[in-house]
PDB file of C-alpha atoms in Angstrom:
ATOM      1  CA  UNK F   1      -0.390  -1.971   6.961  1.00 73.00           C
ATOM      2  CA  UNK F   2      -0.014  -3.154   3.349  1.00 85.00           C
ATOM      3  CA  UNK F   3       2.424  -0.920   1.493  1.00 91.00           C
ATOM      4  CA  UNK F   4       2.918  -0.213  -2.200  1.00 95.00           C
ATOM      5  CA  UNK F   5       4.116  -3.715  -3.233  1.00 92.00           C
ATOM      6  CA  UNK F   6       1.260  -5.442  -1.415  1.00 91.00           C
ATOM      7  CA  UNK F   7      -1.393  -3.095  -2.831  1.00 94.00           C
ATOM      8  CA  UNK F   8       0.148  -3.381  -6.300  1.00 94.00           C
ATOM      9  CA  UNK F   9       0.043  -7.173  -5.977  1.00 92.00           C
ATOM     10  CA  UNK F  10      -3.661  -7.035  -5.108  1.00 93.00           C
ATOM     11  CA  UNK F  11      -4.306  -4.574  -7.949  1.00 95.00           C
ATOM     12  CA  UNK F  12      -2.692  -6.855 -10.520  1.00 94.00           C
ATOM     13  CA  UNK F  13      -4.630  -9.825  -9.214  1.00 92.00           C
ATOM     14  CA  UNK F  14      -7.910  -7.940  -9.445  1.00 96.00           C
ATOM     15  CA  UNK F  15      -7.135  -6.953 -13.026  1.00 96.00           C
ATOM     16  CA  UNK F  16      -6.563 -10.618 -13.863  1.00 94.00           C
ATOM     17  CA  UNK F  17      -9.733 -11.845 -12.183  1.00 94.00           C
ATOM     18  CA  UNK F  18     -12.472  -9.201 -12.306  1.00 96.00           C
ATOM     19  CA  UNK F  19     -12.219  -7.090 -15.470  1.00 96.00           C
ATOM     20  CA  UNK F  20     -15.406  -6.559 -17.494  1.00 95.00           C
ATOM     21  CA  UNK F  21     -17.436  -8.345 -14.828  1.00 97.00           C
ATOM     22  CA  UNK F  22     -20.689  -6.778 -13.775  1.00 97.00           C
ATOM     23  CA  UNK F  23     -21.408  -6.151 -10.117  1.00 98.00           C
ATOM     24  CA  UNK F  24     -24.763  -7.935  -9.929  1.00 97.00           C
ATOM     25  CA  UNK F  25     -25.311  -7.018  -6.309  1.00 96.00           C
ATOM     26  CA  UNK F  26     -23.603  -6.574  -2.981  1.00 97.00           C
ATOM     27  CA  UNK F  27     -24.044  -6.915   0.759  1.00 97.00           C
ATOM     28  CA  UNK F  28     -22.659  -4.618   3.432  1.00 98.00           C
ATOM     29  CA  UNK F  29     -22.117  -6.471   6.707  1.00 97.00           C
ATOM     30  CA  UNK F  30     -20.435  -3.591   8.551  1.00 97.00           C
ATOM     31  CA  UNK F  31     -21.804  -0.177   7.628  1.00 97.00           C
ATOM     32  CA  UNK F  32     -18.833   1.807   8.914  1.00 96.00           C
ATOM     33  CA  UNK F  33     -16.636   0.118   6.314  1.00 98.00           C
ATOM     34  CA  UNK F  34     -18.395   2.360   3.782  1.00 98.00           C
ATOM     35  CA  UNK F  35     -16.823   5.826   3.782  1.00 98.00           C
ATOM     36  CA  UNK F  36     -19.044   7.209   0.993  1.00 98.00           C
ATOM     37  CA  UNK F  37     -21.971   7.580   0.361  1.00 97.00           C
ATOM     38  CA  UNK F  38     -23.478   8.163   3.774  1.00 92.00           C
ATOM     39  CA  UNK F  39     -25.515   4.981   3.847  1.00 94.00           C
ATOM     40  CA  UNK F  40     -24.948   1.376   2.871  1.00 96.00           C
ATOM     41  CA  UNK F  41     -28.144   1.441   0.812  1.00 96.00           C
ATOM     42  CA  UNK F  42     -26.814   4.297  -1.340  1.00 97.00           C
ATOM     43  CA  UNK F  43     -23.522   2.457  -1.781  1.00 98.00           C
ATOM     44  CA  UNK F  44     -25.295  -0.720  -2.884  1.00 97.00           C
ATOM     45  CA  UNK F  45     -27.620   1.110  -5.240  1.00 97.00           C
ATOM     46  CA  UNK F  46     -24.702   3.033  -6.748  1.00 97.00           C
ATOM     47  CA  UNK F  47     -22.391   0.134  -7.590  1.00 97.00           C
ATOM     48  CA  UNK F  48     -25.011  -2.466  -8.598  1.00 97.00           C
ATOM     49  CA  UNK F  49     -25.143  -2.900 -12.352  1.00 97.00           C
ATOM     50  CA  UNK F  50     -21.742  -1.328 -12.998  1.00 97.00           C
ATOM     51  CA  UNK F  51     -18.940  -3.287 -14.639  1.00 98.00           C
ATOM     52  CA  UNK F  52     -15.302  -3.141 -13.565  1.00 98.00           C
ATOM     53  CA  UNK F  53     -13.335  -1.573 -16.426  1.00 98.00           C
ATOM     54  CA  UNK F  54      -9.909  -1.367 -14.809  1.00 98.00           C
ATOM     55  CA  UNK F  55      -8.249  -1.347 -11.390  1.00 98.00           C
ATOM     56  CA  UNK F  56      -5.632   1.308 -10.591  1.00 98.00           C
ATOM     57  CA  UNK F  57      -3.337   1.823  -7.622  1.00 98.00           C
ATOM     58  CA  UNK F  58      -2.506   5.252  -6.213  1.00 98.00           C
ATOM     59  CA  UNK F  59      -0.214   5.093  -3.198  1.00 97.00           C
ATOM     60  CA  UNK F  60      -1.929   2.569  -0.939  1.00 96.00           C
ATOM     61  CA  UNK F  61      -5.382   3.102  -2.484  1.00 98.00           C
ATOM     62  CA  UNK F  62      -7.114   0.699  -4.878  1.00 98.00           C
ATOM     63  CA  UNK F  63      -9.368   2.421  -7.415  1.00 98.00           C
ATOM     64  CA  UNK F  64     -11.706   0.534  -9.756  1.00 98.00           C
ATOM     65  CA  UNK F  65     -12.843   2.457 -12.807  1.00 98.00           C
ATOM     66  CA  UNK F  66     -16.461   1.496 -13.426  1.00 98.00           C
ATOM     67  CA  UNK F  67     -18.469   1.289 -16.646  1.00 97.00           C
ATOM     68  CA  UNK F  68     -20.492   3.233 -17.660  1.00 96.00           C
ATOM     69  CA  UNK F  69     -19.074   5.662 -15.064  1.00 97.00           C
ATOM     70  CA  UNK F  70     -17.986   6.261 -11.500  1.00 97.00           C
ATOM     71  CA  UNK F  71     -15.353   4.639  -9.301  1.00 98.00           C
ATOM     72  CA  UNK F  72     -15.057   2.114  -6.488  1.00 98.00           C
ATOM     73  CA  UNK F  73     -12.323   3.009  -4.010  1.00 98.00           C
ATOM     74  CA  UNK F  74     -10.730   0.735  -1.395  1.00 98.00           C
ATOM     75  CA  UNK F  75      -8.135   1.344   1.300  1.00 97.00           C
ATOM     76  CA  UNK F  76      -7.029  -1.809   3.121  1.00 94.00           C
ATOM     77  CA  UNK F  77      -5.525   0.110   6.077  1.00 93.00           C
ATOM     78  CA  UNK F  78      -4.125  -2.146   8.820  1.00 84.00           C
ATOM     79  CA  UNK F  79      -5.692  -5.529   8.143  1.00 86.00           C
ATOM     80  CA  UNK F  80      -7.952  -5.342   5.098  1.00 91.00           C
ATOM     81  CA  UNK F  81      -8.051  -8.035   2.425  1.00 91.00           C
ATOM     82  CA  UNK F  82      -9.842  -8.291  -0.913  1.00 95.00           C
ATOM     83  CA  UNK F  83     -10.391 -11.965  -1.648  1.00 93.00           C
ATOM     84  CA  UNK F  84     -11.900 -13.560  -4.752  1.00 92.00           C
ATOM     85  CA  UNK F  85     -13.772 -16.681  -3.688  1.00 93.00           C
ATOM     86  CA  UNK F  86     -16.431 -19.061  -4.940  1.00 93.00           C
ATOM     87  CA  UNK F  87     -19.913 -17.958  -3.794  1.00 92.00           C
ATOM     88  CA  UNK F  88     -20.356 -21.129  -1.752  1.00 94.00           C
ATOM     89  CA  UNK F  89     -17.190 -20.454   0.298  1.00 94.00           C
ATOM     90  CA  UNK F  90     -17.916 -20.225   4.017  1.00 94.00           C
ATOM     91  CA  UNK F  91     -18.139 -16.655   5.221  1.00 94.00           C
ATOM     92  CA  UNK F  92     -15.127 -15.437   7.217  1.00 91.00           C
ATOM     93  CA  UNK F  93     -16.309 -13.896  10.494  1.00 94.00           C
ATOM     94  CA  UNK F  94     -14.543 -10.614   9.655  1.00 95.00           C
ATOM     95  CA  UNK F  95     -16.154 -10.222   6.224  1.00 97.00           C
ATOM     96  CA  UNK F  96     -17.369  -6.614   5.955  1.00 98.00           C
ATOM     97  CA  UNK F  97     -18.556  -6.235   2.341  1.00 98.00           C
ATOM     98  CA  UNK F  98     -19.466  -8.750  -0.366  1.00 98.00           C
ATOM     99  CA  UNK F  99     -19.525  -7.902  -4.090  1.00 98.00           C
ATOM    100  CA  UNK F 100     -21.299 -10.404  -6.344  1.00 98.00           C
ATOM    101  CA  UNK F 101     -19.406 -10.783  -9.631  1.00 97.00           C
ATOM    102  CA  UNK F 102     -18.830 -13.978 -11.622  1.00 95.00           C
ATOM    103  CA  UNK F 103     -17.071 -15.055  -8.439  1.00 94.00           C
ATOM    104  CA  UNK F 104     -17.522 -13.220  -5.146  1.00 96.00           C
ATOM    105  CA  UNK F 105     -15.175 -10.436  -4.084  1.00 97.00           C
ATOM    106  CA  UNK F 106     -15.068 -10.137  -0.296  1.00 97.00           C
ATOM    107  CA  UNK F 107     -13.638  -7.315   1.780  1.00 97.00           C
ATOM    108  CA  UNK F 108     -12.344  -8.951   4.960  1.00 96.00           C
ATOM    109  CA  UNK F 109     -11.036  -6.657   7.681  1.00 95.00           C
ATOM    110  CA  UNK F 110     -10.220  -7.858  11.191  1.00 93.00           C
ATOM    111  CA  UNK F 111      -9.464  -4.471  12.756  1.00 93.00           C
ATOM    112  CA  UNK F 112     -12.197  -2.603  10.816  1.00 95.00           C
ATOM    113  CA  UNK F 113     -10.044   0.390   9.822  1.00 95.00           C
ATOM    114  CA  UNK F 114     -10.381  -0.303   6.090  1.00 96.00           C
ATOM    115  CA  UNK F 115     -12.745   1.741   3.945  1.00 97.00           C
ATOM    116  CA  UNK F 116     -14.676   1.554   0.674  1.00 98.00           C
ATOM    117  CA  UNK F 117     -16.100   4.392  -1.417  1.00 98.00           C
ATOM    118  CA  UNK F 118     -18.505   4.605  -4.337  1.00 98.00           C
ATOM    119  CA  UNK F 119     -17.839   7.733  -6.346  1.00 98.00           C
ATOM    120  CA  UNK F 120     -20.748   8.695  -8.651  1.00 97.00           C
ATOM    121  CA  UNK F 121     -19.956   9.585 -12.292  1.00 96.00           C
ATOM    122  CA  UNK F 122     -20.632  13.284 -11.696  1.00 91.00           C
ATOM    123  CA  UNK F 123     -18.239  13.558  -8.729  1.00 95.00           C
ATOM    124  CA  UNK F 124     -14.484  14.216  -8.700  1.00 95.00           C
ATOM    125  CA  UNK F 125     -12.699  11.245  -7.150  1.00 97.00           C
ATOM    126  CA  UNK F 126     -10.222  13.487  -5.297  1.00 96.00           C
ATOM    127  CA  UNK F 127     -13.087  15.338  -3.646  1.00 96.00           C
ATOM    128  CA  UNK F 128     -14.701  12.165  -2.349  1.00 97.00           C
ATOM    129  CA  UNK F 129     -11.387  10.608  -1.248  1.00 97.00           C
ATOM    130  CA  UNK F 130      -9.471  13.682  -0.030  1.00 94.00           C
ATOM    131  CA  UNK F 131      -6.435  11.610   0.944  1.00 96.00           C
ATOM    132  CA  UNK F 132      -5.622  11.243  -2.750  1.00 97.00           C
ATOM    133  CA  UNK F 133      -4.955  14.972  -3.061  1.00 96.00           C
ATOM    134  CA  UNK F 134      -2.242  14.777  -0.411  1.00 96.00           C
ATOM    135  CA  UNK F 135      -0.158  12.064  -2.048  1.00 98.00           C
ATOM    136  CA  UNK F 136       3.317  12.711  -3.389  1.00 98.00           C
ATOM    137  CA  UNK F 137       4.945  11.197  -6.440  1.00 98.00           C
ATOM    138  CA  UNK F 138       4.700   7.492  -7.283  1.00 98.00           C
ATOM    139  CA  UNK F 139       8.169   5.987  -6.728  1.00 98.00           C
ATOM    140  CA  UNK F 140       7.922   3.706  -9.779  1.00 98.00           C
ATOM    141  CA  UNK F 141       6.864   6.513 -12.095  1.00 98.00           C
ATOM    142  CA  UNK F 142       9.033   8.650 -14.415  1.00 97.00           C
ATOM    143  CA  UNK F 143       8.297  11.645 -12.160  1.00 98.00           C
ATOM    144  CA  UNK F 144      10.331  10.086  -9.347  1.00 98.00           C
ATOM    145  CA  UNK F 145      13.789  11.398 -10.154  1.00 98.00           C
ATOM    146  CA  UNK F 146      16.930  12.171  -8.194  1.00 98.00           C
ATOM    147  CA  UNK F 147      16.154  15.868  -8.670  1.00 98.00           C
ATOM    148  CA  UNK F 148      12.676  15.403  -7.196  1.00 98.00           C
ATOM    149  CA  UNK F 149      14.172  13.617  -4.196  1.00 98.00           C
ATOM    150  CA  UNK F 150      16.814  16.297  -3.702  1.00 97.00           C
ATOM    151  CA  UNK F 151      14.229  19.089  -3.814  1.00 97.00           C
ATOM    152  CA  UNK F 152      12.082  17.378  -1.202  1.00 97.00           C
ATOM    153  CA  UNK F 153      14.949  16.634   1.179  1.00 97.00           C
ATOM    154  CA  UNK F 154      17.216  19.660   0.988  1.00 94.00           C
ATOM    155  CA  UNK F 155      15.254  21.905   3.331  1.00 91.00           C
ATOM    156  CA  UNK F 156      14.051  19.484   6.022  1.00 96.00           C
ATOM    157  CA  UNK F 157      15.814  18.569   9.240  1.00 95.00           C
ATOM    158  CA  UNK F 158      13.688  15.479   9.738  1.00 97.00           C
ATOM    159  CA  UNK F 159      15.435  12.113   9.674  1.00 98.00           C
ATOM    160  CA  UNK F 160      15.501  10.415   6.307  1.00 98.00           C
ATOM    161  CA  UNK F 161      13.435   7.520   7.662  1.00 98.00           C
ATOM    162  CA  UNK F 162      10.700   9.929   8.780  1.00 97.00           C
ATOM    163  CA  UNK F 163      10.664  11.655   5.385  1.00 98.00           C
ATOM    164  CA  UNK F 164      10.352   8.354   3.526  1.00 98.00           C
ATOM    165  CA  UNK F 165       7.232   7.564   5.559  1.00 97.00           C
ATOM    166  CA  UNK F 166       5.633  10.880   4.577  1.00 97.00           C
ATOM    167  CA  UNK F 167       3.016  10.042   1.944  1.00 97.00           C
ATOM    168  CA  UNK F 168       3.043  13.654   0.739  1.00 97.00           C
ATOM    169  CA  UNK F 169       6.673  13.145  -0.350  1.00 98.00           C
ATOM    170  CA  UNK F 170       6.585   9.622  -1.804  1.00 98.00           C
ATOM    171  CA  UNK F 171       3.326   7.681  -2.089  1.00 98.00           C
ATOM    172  CA  UNK F 172       3.154   4.098  -0.914  1.00 97.00           C
ATOM    173  CA  UNK F 173       6.321   3.573   1.133  1.00 97.00           C
ATOM    174  CA  UNK F 174       5.806   2.421   4.703  1.00 93.00           C
ATOM    175  CA  UNK F 175       7.931   1.062   7.521  1.00 94.00           C
ATOM    176  CA  UNK F 176       9.123  -2.097   5.781  1.00 93.00           C
ATOM    177  CA  UNK F 177      10.356  -0.599   2.535  1.00 95.00           C
ATOM    178  CA  UNK F 178      11.780   2.525   4.130  1.00 97.00           C
ATOM    179  CA  UNK F 179      14.044   0.325   6.290  1.00 97.00           C
ATOM    180  CA  UNK F 180      14.937  -1.918   3.362  1.00 96.00           C
ATOM    181  CA  UNK F 181      15.700   0.977   0.996  1.00 98.00           C
ATOM    182  CA  UNK F 182      17.941   2.661   3.553  1.00 98.00           C
ATOM    183  CA  UNK F 183      19.879  -0.551   4.079  1.00 98.00           C
ATOM    184  CA  UNK F 184      20.407  -1.077   0.350  1.00 97.00           C
ATOM    185  CA  UNK F 185      21.603   2.537   0.005  1.00 98.00           C
ATOM    186  CA  UNK F 186      23.814   2.154   3.137  1.00 98.00           C
ATOM    187  CA  UNK F 187      22.285   5.190   4.855  1.00 98.00           C
ATOM    188  CA  UNK F 188      21.549   5.263   8.583  1.00 98.00           C
ATOM    189  CA  UNK F 189      17.825   5.858   9.165  1.00 98.00           C
ATOM    190  CA  UNK F 190      18.475   8.620  11.704  1.00 98.00           C
ATOM    191  CA  UNK F 191      20.529  10.697   9.253  1.00 98.00           C
ATOM    192  CA  UNK F 192      19.168  14.219   8.746  1.00 97.00           C
ATOM    193  CA  UNK F 193      17.552  14.270   5.308  1.00 98.00           C
ATOM    194  CA  UNK F 194      19.060  17.604   4.275  1.00 97.00           C
ATOM    195  CA  UNK F 195      22.593  16.308   4.894  1.00 97.00           C
ATOM    196  CA  UNK F 196      22.568  13.556   2.264  1.00 98.00           C
ATOM    197  CA  UNK F 197      25.254  13.930  -0.381  1.00 97.00           C
ATOM    198  CA  UNK F 198      24.618  13.746  -4.130  1.00 97.00           C
ATOM    199  CA  UNK F 199      26.055  10.237  -4.144  1.00 97.00           C
ATOM    200  CA  UNK F 200      23.748   9.157  -1.310  1.00 98.00           C
ATOM    201  CA  UNK F 201      20.735  10.635  -3.083  1.00 98.00           C
ATOM    202  CA  UNK F 202      21.585   8.614  -6.191  1.00 98.00           C
ATOM    203  CA  UNK F 203      21.988   5.466  -4.116  1.00 98.00           C
ATOM    204  CA  UNK F 204      18.720   6.037  -2.249  1.00 98.00           C
ATOM    205  CA  UNK F 205      16.781   6.743  -5.442  1.00 98.00           C
ATOM    206  CA  UNK F 206      18.014   3.518  -7.023  1.00 98.00           C
ATOM    207  CA  UNK F 207      17.487   1.528  -3.816  1.00 98.00           C
ATOM    208  CA  UNK F 208      13.846   2.584  -3.436  1.00 98.00           C
ATOM    209  CA  UNK F 209      13.026   1.478  -6.983  1.00 98.00           C
ATOM    210  CA  UNK F 210      14.976  -1.769  -6.659  1.00 96.00           C
ATOM    211  CA  UNK F 211      13.488  -2.768  -3.298  1.00 95.00           C
ATOM    212  CA  UNK F 212       9.902  -2.005  -4.328  1.00 96.00           C
ATOM    213  CA  UNK F 213      10.220  -3.830  -7.632  1.00 94.00           C
ATOM    214  CA  UNK F 214      11.836  -6.852  -5.976  1.00 91.00           C
ATOM    215  CA  UNK F 215       9.001  -7.076  -3.468  1.00 90.00           C
ATOM    216  CA  UNK F 216       6.366  -6.775  -6.189  1.00 91.00           C
ATOM    217  CA  UNK F 217       8.081  -9.613  -8.054  1.00 88.00           C
ATOM    218  CA  UNK F 218       7.885 -11.668  -4.836  1.00 82.00           C
ATOM    219  CA  UNK F 219       4.176 -10.910  -4.354  1.00 78.00           C
ATOM    220  CA  UNK F 220       4.730  -8.524  -1.459  1.00 68.00           C
ATOM    221  CA  UNK F 221       5.579  -9.170   2.162  1.00 60.00           C
ATOM    222  CA  UNK F 222       3.654 -11.541   4.403  1.00 51.00           C
ATOM    223  CA  UNK F 223       3.012  -9.758   7.699  1.00 50.00           C
ATOM    224  CA  UNK F 224       0.049  -9.984  10.085  1.00 49.00           C
ATOM    225  CA  UNK F 225      -2.856 -10.769   7.757  1.00 51.00           C
ATOM    226  CA  UNK F 226      -1.711  -9.780   4.258  1.00 50.00           C
ATOM    227  CA  UNK F 227      -2.873 -12.110   1.480  1.00 50.00           C
ATOM    228  CA  UNK F 228      -3.188 -11.476  -2.235  1.00 54.00           C
ATOM    229  CA  UNK F 229      -6.576 -11.634  -3.953  1.00 67.00           C
ATOM    230  CA  UNK F 230      -6.348 -15.426  -4.211  1.00 58.00           C
ATOM    231  CA  UNK F 231      -5.522 -15.780  -0.509  1.00 50.00           C
ATOM    232  CA  UNK F 232      -1.797 -16.475  -1.050  1.00 55.00           C
ATOM    233  CA  UNK F 233       1.031 -15.090   1.103  1.00 52.00           C
ATOM    234  CA  UNK F 234       3.786 -12.884  -0.304  1.00 47.00           C
ATOM    235  CA  UNK F 235       7.401 -14.078  -0.292  1.00 49.00           C
ATOM    236  CA  UNK F 236       9.544 -10.973   0.230  1.00 53.00           C
ATOM    237  CA  UNK F 237      10.024 -11.174   3.993  1.00 61.00           C
ATOM    238  CA  UNK F 238      12.107 -14.326   3.679  1.00 69.00           C
ATOM    239  CA  UNK F 239      14.844 -12.312   1.992  1.00 79.00           C
ATOM    240  CA  UNK F 240      14.461  -8.992   3.827  1.00 88.00           C
ATOM    241  CA  UNK F 241      17.762  -7.322   4.670  1.00 94.00           C
ATOM    242  CA  UNK F 242      16.861  -5.718   8.004  1.00 96.00           C
ATOM    243  CA  UNK F 243      13.124  -5.428   8.586  1.00 93.00           C
ATOM    244  CA  UNK F 244      11.918  -7.820  11.280  1.00 90.00           C
ATOM    245  CA  UNK F 245      15.459  -9.160  11.851  1.00 94.00           C
ATOM    246  CA  UNK F 246      16.325  -7.500  15.167  1.00 96.00           C
ATOM    247  CA  UNK F 247      19.117  -9.331  16.981  1.00 97.00           C
ATOM    248  CA  UNK F 248      20.151 -11.592  14.083  1.00 96.00           C
ATOM    249  CA  UNK F 249      23.295 -11.301  11.923  1.00 97.00           C
ATOM    250  CA  UNK F 250      23.332  -8.947   8.953  1.00 97.00           C
ATOM    251  CA  UNK F 251      23.190 -10.890   5.694  1.00 95.00           C
ATOM    252  CA  UNK F 252      26.125  -8.836   4.365  1.00 96.00           C
ATOM    253  CA  UNK F 253      28.609  -8.211   7.216  1.00 97.00           C
ATOM    254  CA  UNK F 254      27.418 -10.401  10.070  1.00 97.00           C
ATOM    255  CA  UNK F 255      26.883  -7.537  12.538  1.00 97.00           C
ATOM    256  CA  UNK F 256      23.789  -7.723  14.730  1.00 98.00           C
ATOM    257  CA  UNK F 257      20.739  -5.963  13.295  1.00 98.00           C
ATOM    258  CA  UNK F 258      19.525  -3.240  15.649  1.00 98.00           C
ATOM    259  CA  UNK F 259      16.150  -1.634  16.221  1.00 97.00           C
ATOM    260  CA  UNK F 260      15.451   1.915  17.374  1.00 97.00           C
ATOM    261  CA  UNK F 261      12.385   4.160  17.500  1.00 96.00           C
ATOM    262  CA  UNK F 262      12.094   7.105  15.108  1.00 94.00           C
ATOM    263  CA  UNK F 263       8.966   9.247  15.222  1.00 84.00           C
ATOM    264  CA  UNK F 264       7.276   6.441  17.131  1.00 90.00           C
ATOM    265  CA  UNK F 265       8.059   3.787  14.517  1.00 92.00           C
ATOM    266  CA  UNK F 266      10.273   0.745  14.940  1.00 95.00           C
ATOM    267  CA  UNK F 267      13.289   1.113  12.694  1.00 97.00           C
ATOM    268  CA  UNK F 268      15.729  -1.648  11.746  1.00 98.00           C
ATOM    269  CA  UNK F 269      19.291  -1.169  10.499  1.00 98.00           C
ATOM    270  CA  UNK F 270      22.791  -2.608  10.418  1.00 98.00           C
ATOM    271  CA  UNK F 271      25.242  -0.540  12.506  1.00 97.00           C
ATOM    272  CA  UNK F 272      28.188  -1.439  10.218  1.00 98.00           C
ATOM    273  CA  UNK F 273      26.686  -1.428   6.723  1.00 98.00           C
ATOM    274  CA  UNK F 274      24.819   1.804   7.516  1.00 97.00           C
ATOM    275  CA  UNK F 275      27.505   3.741   9.395  1.00 85.00           C
TER     276      UNK F 275
END
């Protein structure tokens, strides 16, 4: 699933390519890709004629502020892509929704878990997309402090890896960047969250910000089907510290990278650097 850096990369691309463009029409090719309203016809009627004022990212959600009002919401889930293409471009067989702007914005989704919402001007966005209400702090925001992290971790016996995956604690971090942040902070992923020292909390806080920002600068991580809005792969995975590197030498100490399961998720770490 695309995580914060990948969704942020798409968001920035959309803001470069689609701002102030009017949605002249649309086509829904798979009705269950529309989470709201209840019918594709209502969705099409609602968004047609609106202009895209600005794209925002909240956690792993993409939210387009529309003019004169309302919102368009997108969650890419496991395999979703938003691709800006010329109208004459051949249709990908997994295209689910087409938005007709100056170019064409296509929602391509192989596994069909992705969703789109149209939120009317008189509706609260958090009521239509209830997942937004459950999100924790944005890790690249001023609200993400060492104190915030300490308060969230001090009373839980869950492993630190499991806590980092909890979107109600920190929005946008998934399996890749949890593993990478824990490596950079030299913390074993199976460490009980409440047991982290003040020094470890400082290290983890800094590592999360550094790893996420580095990946954004690299255009995200290429995994399964992730592409940015122009159809280009991200470059972070080529320099990943531990994620996806099971059985190969650690880039720092040379020890063999190991993989374990925590809460059902594959977890990668270095047994020496993260003692």
